[in-house]
Tab-separated table of C-alpha atoms in Angstrom:
chain	number	residue	atom	x	y	z
A	1	UNK	CA	0.000	0.000	0.000
A	2	UNK	CA	1.278	3.434	-0.952
A	3	UNK	CA	-0.261	6.018	1.384
A	4	UNK	CA	-1.442	9.514	0.510
A	5	UNK	CA	0.809	11.852	2.474
A	6	UNK	CA	-0.095	15.395	3.534
A	7	UNK	CA	2.304	18.012	4.836
A	8	UNK	CA	1.441	21.513	6.038
A	9	UNK	CA	3.562	24.639	6.385
A	10	UNK	CA	2.300	27.153	8.921
A	11	UNK	CA	2.571	30.752	10.051
A	12	UNK	CA	4.350	29.720	13.215
A	13	UNK	CA	4.966	26.965	15.674
A	14	UNK	CA	2.440	27.664	18.443
A	15	UNK	CA	-1.274	27.290	19.003
A	16	UNK	CA	-2.070	30.670	17.384
A	17	UNK	CA	-0.516	29.568	14.088
A	18	UNK	CA	-2.476	28.551	10.998
A	19	UNK	CA	-1.814	26.726	7.711
A	20	UNK	CA	-0.232	28.694	4.887
A	21	UNK	CA	0.553	25.868	2.463
A	22	UNK	CA	-0.712	22.337	2.078
A	23	UNK	CA	1.050	19.773	-0.034
A	24	UNK	CA	0.224	16.185	-0.725
A	25	UNK	CA	1.457	13.287	-2.741
A	26	UNK	CA	-0.850	10.641	-4.142
A	27	UNK	CA	-0.052	6.910	-4.436
A	28	UNK	CA	0.872	7.548	-8.086
A	29	UNK	CA	3.546	10.023	-6.969
A	30	UNK	CA	1.582	12.984	-8.344
A	31	UNK	CA	2.064	16.029	-6.123
A	32	UNK	CA	-0.377	18.818	-5.305
A	33	UNK	CA	0.492	22.072	-3.568
A	34	UNK	CA	-1.590	25.093	-2.619
A	35	UNK	CA	-0.607	28.321	-0.939
A	36	UNK	CA	-3.349	29.536	1.396
A	37	UNK	CA	-4.365	33.175	1.615
A	38	UNK	CA	-4.844	33.811	5.354
A	39	UNK	CA	-8.402	34.328	6.580
A	40	UNK	CA	-9.034	37.816	7.962
A	41	UNK	CA	-8.761	36.660	11.576
A	42	UNK	CA	-5.513	34.749	10.929
A	43	UNK	CA	-2.985	37.348	12.043
A	44	UNK	CA	-0.269	35.422	13.912
A	45	UNK	CA	3.073	35.442	12.088
A	46	UNK	CA	6.503	34.233	13.172
A	47	UNK	CA	9.595	35.368	11.300
A	48	UNK	CA	11.337	32.163	12.431
A	49	UNK	CA	8.716	30.051	10.624
A	50	UNK	CA	9.061	32.189	7.503
A	51	UNK	CA	12.825	31.629	7.634
A	52	UNK	CA	12.202	27.853	7.542
A	53	UNK	CA	9.645	27.667	4.720
A	54	UNK	CA	10.581	30.841	2.836
A	55	UNK	CA	6.991	31.948	2.260
A	56	UNK	CA	6.180	35.574	3.094
A	57	UNK	CA	2.792	36.999	4.059
A	58	UNK	CA	3.035	39.142	0.926
A	59	UNK	CA	3.453	36.000	-1.206
A	60	UNK	CA	0.369	34.483	0.443
A	61	UNK	CA	-1.672	37.626	-0.156
A	62	UNK	CA	-0.608	37.725	-3.795
A	63	UNK	CA	-0.625	34.024	-4.746
A	64	UNK	CA	-2.567	32.236	-2.004
A	65	UNK	CA	-5.929	30.643	-2.705
A	66	UNK	CA	-8.908	31.452	-0.476
A	67	UNK	CA	-9.382	29.177	2.543
A	68	UNK	CA	-12.712	27.805	1.294
A	69	UNK	CA	-11.280	27.019	-2.152
A	70	UNK	CA	-8.335	25.102	-0.644
A	71	UNK	CA	-10.658	23.103	1.621
A	72	UNK	CA	-12.961	22.283	-1.313
A	73	UNK	CA	-10.047	21.174	-3.521
A	74	UNK	CA	-8.809	18.903	-0.721
A	75	UNK	CA	-12.280	17.405	-0.321
A	76	UNK	CA	-12.548	16.867	-4.078
A	77	UNK	CA	-9.117	15.201	-4.310
A	78	UNK	CA	-9.367	13.121	-1.163
A	79	UNK	CA	-13.072	12.340	-0.614
A	80	UNK	CA	-13.599	9.254	1.556
A	81	UNK	CA	-9.883	8.380	1.530
A	82	UNK	CA	-7.398	7.972	4.347
A	83	UNK	CA	-4.444	10.338	4.334
A	84	UNK	CA	-1.410	10.370	6.591
A	85	UNK	CA	0.965	12.852	8.183
A	86	UNK	CA	4.285	12.337	9.931
A	87	UNK	CA	3.525	15.458	11.977
A	88	UNK	CA	-0.085	14.666	12.832
A	89	UNK	CA	0.082	16.341	16.246
A	90	UNK	CA	0.462	19.741	14.519
A	91	UNK	CA	-0.966	19.025	11.059
A	92	UNK	CA	-4.356	17.834	12.358
A	93	UNK	CA	-5.083	21.074	14.295
A	94	UNK	CA	-3.991	23.155	11.285
A	95	UNK	CA	-6.228	21.109	8.976
A	96	UNK	CA	-9.098	21.466	11.460
A	97	UNK	CA	-8.559	25.224	11.547
A	98	UNK	CA	-8.590	25.389	7.735
A	99	UNK	CA	-11.903	23.527	7.466
A	100	UNK	CA	-13.528	25.409	10.347
A	101	UNK	CA	-12.617	28.735	8.742
A	102	UNK	CA	-13.884	27.474	5.385
A	103	UNK	CA	-17.191	26.413	6.930
A	104	UNK	CA	-16.845	22.948	5.398
A	105	UNK	CA	-16.688	19.433	6.804
A	106	UNK	CA	-13.529	17.474	6.081
A	107	UNK	CA	-14.541	14.585	3.797
A	108	UNK	CA	-11.360	12.564	4.263
A	109	UNK	CA	-9.460	11.132	7.202
A	110	UNK	CA	-6.097	12.473	8.389
A	111	UNK	CA	-4.218	10.023	10.584
A	112	UNK	CA	-0.709	9.647	11.999
A	113	UNK	CA	1.602	7.847	9.589
A	114	UNK	CA	2.836	5.777	12.520
A	115	UNK	CA	-0.470	3.864	12.367
A	116	UNK	CA	0.808	2.173	9.215
A	117	UNK	CA	4.297	1.493	10.489
A	118	UNK	CA	5.847	-1.420	12.309
A	119	UNK	CA	8.008	-0.787	15.344
A	120	UNK	CA	11.070	-1.679	13.258
A	121	UNK	CA	10.100	0.906	10.615
A	122	UNK	CA	9.743	3.570	13.277
A	123	UNK	CA	13.170	2.675	14.696
A	124	UNK	CA	14.916	3.007	11.322
A	125	UNK	CA	12.879	6.040	10.132
A	126	UNK	CA	15.478	8.750	10.788
A	127	UNK	CA	18.324	6.852	9.100
A	128	UNK	CA	16.197	5.988	6.069
A	129	UNK	CA	14.937	9.576	5.786
A	130	UNK	CA	18.520	10.860	5.794
A	131	UNK	CA	19.345	8.475	2.925
A	132	UNK	CA	16.334	9.662	0.920
A	133	UNK	CA	17.169	13.320	1.573
A	134	UNK	CA	20.787	12.850	0.508
A	135	UNK	CA	19.610	11.317	-2.786
A	136	UNK	CA	16.945	13.951	-3.495
A	137	UNK	CA	18.386	17.183	-2.171
A	138	UNK	CA	16.210	20.207	-2.829
A	139	UNK	CA	16.910	23.539	-1.197
A	140	UNK	CA	13.272	24.497	-0.579
A	141	UNK	CA	11.417	23.392	2.532
A	142	UNK	CA	7.944	23.238	1.010
A	143	UNK	CA	4.878	21.139	1.696
A	144	UNK	CA	4.596	19.015	-1.467
A	145	UNK	CA	8.330	18.247	-1.506
A	146	UNK	CA	8.236	17.328	2.175
A	147	UNK	CA	5.196	15.078	1.591
A	148	UNK	CA	7.024	13.377	-1.286
A	149	UNK	CA	10.114	12.797	0.890
A	150	UNK	CA	7.924	11.347	3.638
A	151	UNK	CA	6.223	8.990	1.171
A	152	UNK	CA	9.598	7.901	-0.272
A	153	UNK	CA	10.948	7.344	3.245
A	154	UNK	CA	7.891	5.291	4.186
A	155	UNK	CA	8.267	3.075	1.112
A	156	UNK	CA	12.018	2.669	1.586
A	157	UNK	CA	11.548	1.834	5.278
A	158	UNK	CA	9.119	-0.925	4.209
A	159	UNK	CA	11.695	-2.268	1.749
A	160	UNK	CA	14.439	-2.148	4.386
A	161	UNK	CA	12.319	-4.333	6.612
A	162	UNK	CA	11.688	-6.805	3.802
A	163	UNK	CA	15.432	-7.075	3.069
A	164	UNK	CA	16.275	-7.607	6.743
A	165	UNK	CA	13.726	-10.457	6.919
A	166	UNK	CA	15.367	-12.161	3.941
A	167	UNK	CA	18.855	-12.089	5.488
């Protein structure tokens, strides 16, 4: 099984932060990415977060899609499917905030990626992710790229387990 992976970039790191970009990668490897124009009451902004993802408020105002449009596109792409995040503890509240602000119900499930992983996969995750990153180095820290790296790491960590069983 190749999972759908979602990654979210946000305005900051605390509870007042909100999603500014959502990226996902489908089982086929096809990537989707959307910048999100902040809702009027989304005012929190951390320069330290901007330094990580490289997305300015001005960029969001100019190129971001409205909150409701982003939520509707996600529902259209992901209806009735399970999706996964390696940062569920922060991604789930950001996704909830997006859909609440949009006034829409989320029509897909967002779960922790760890639900799909064996204990051995979890133990080797960091090492496998470093291998994947070293092979696919991109300078941008953006949501769809991060989701793609997470999916590649998940698949490689499955393969690593299969090879260790054969030995």
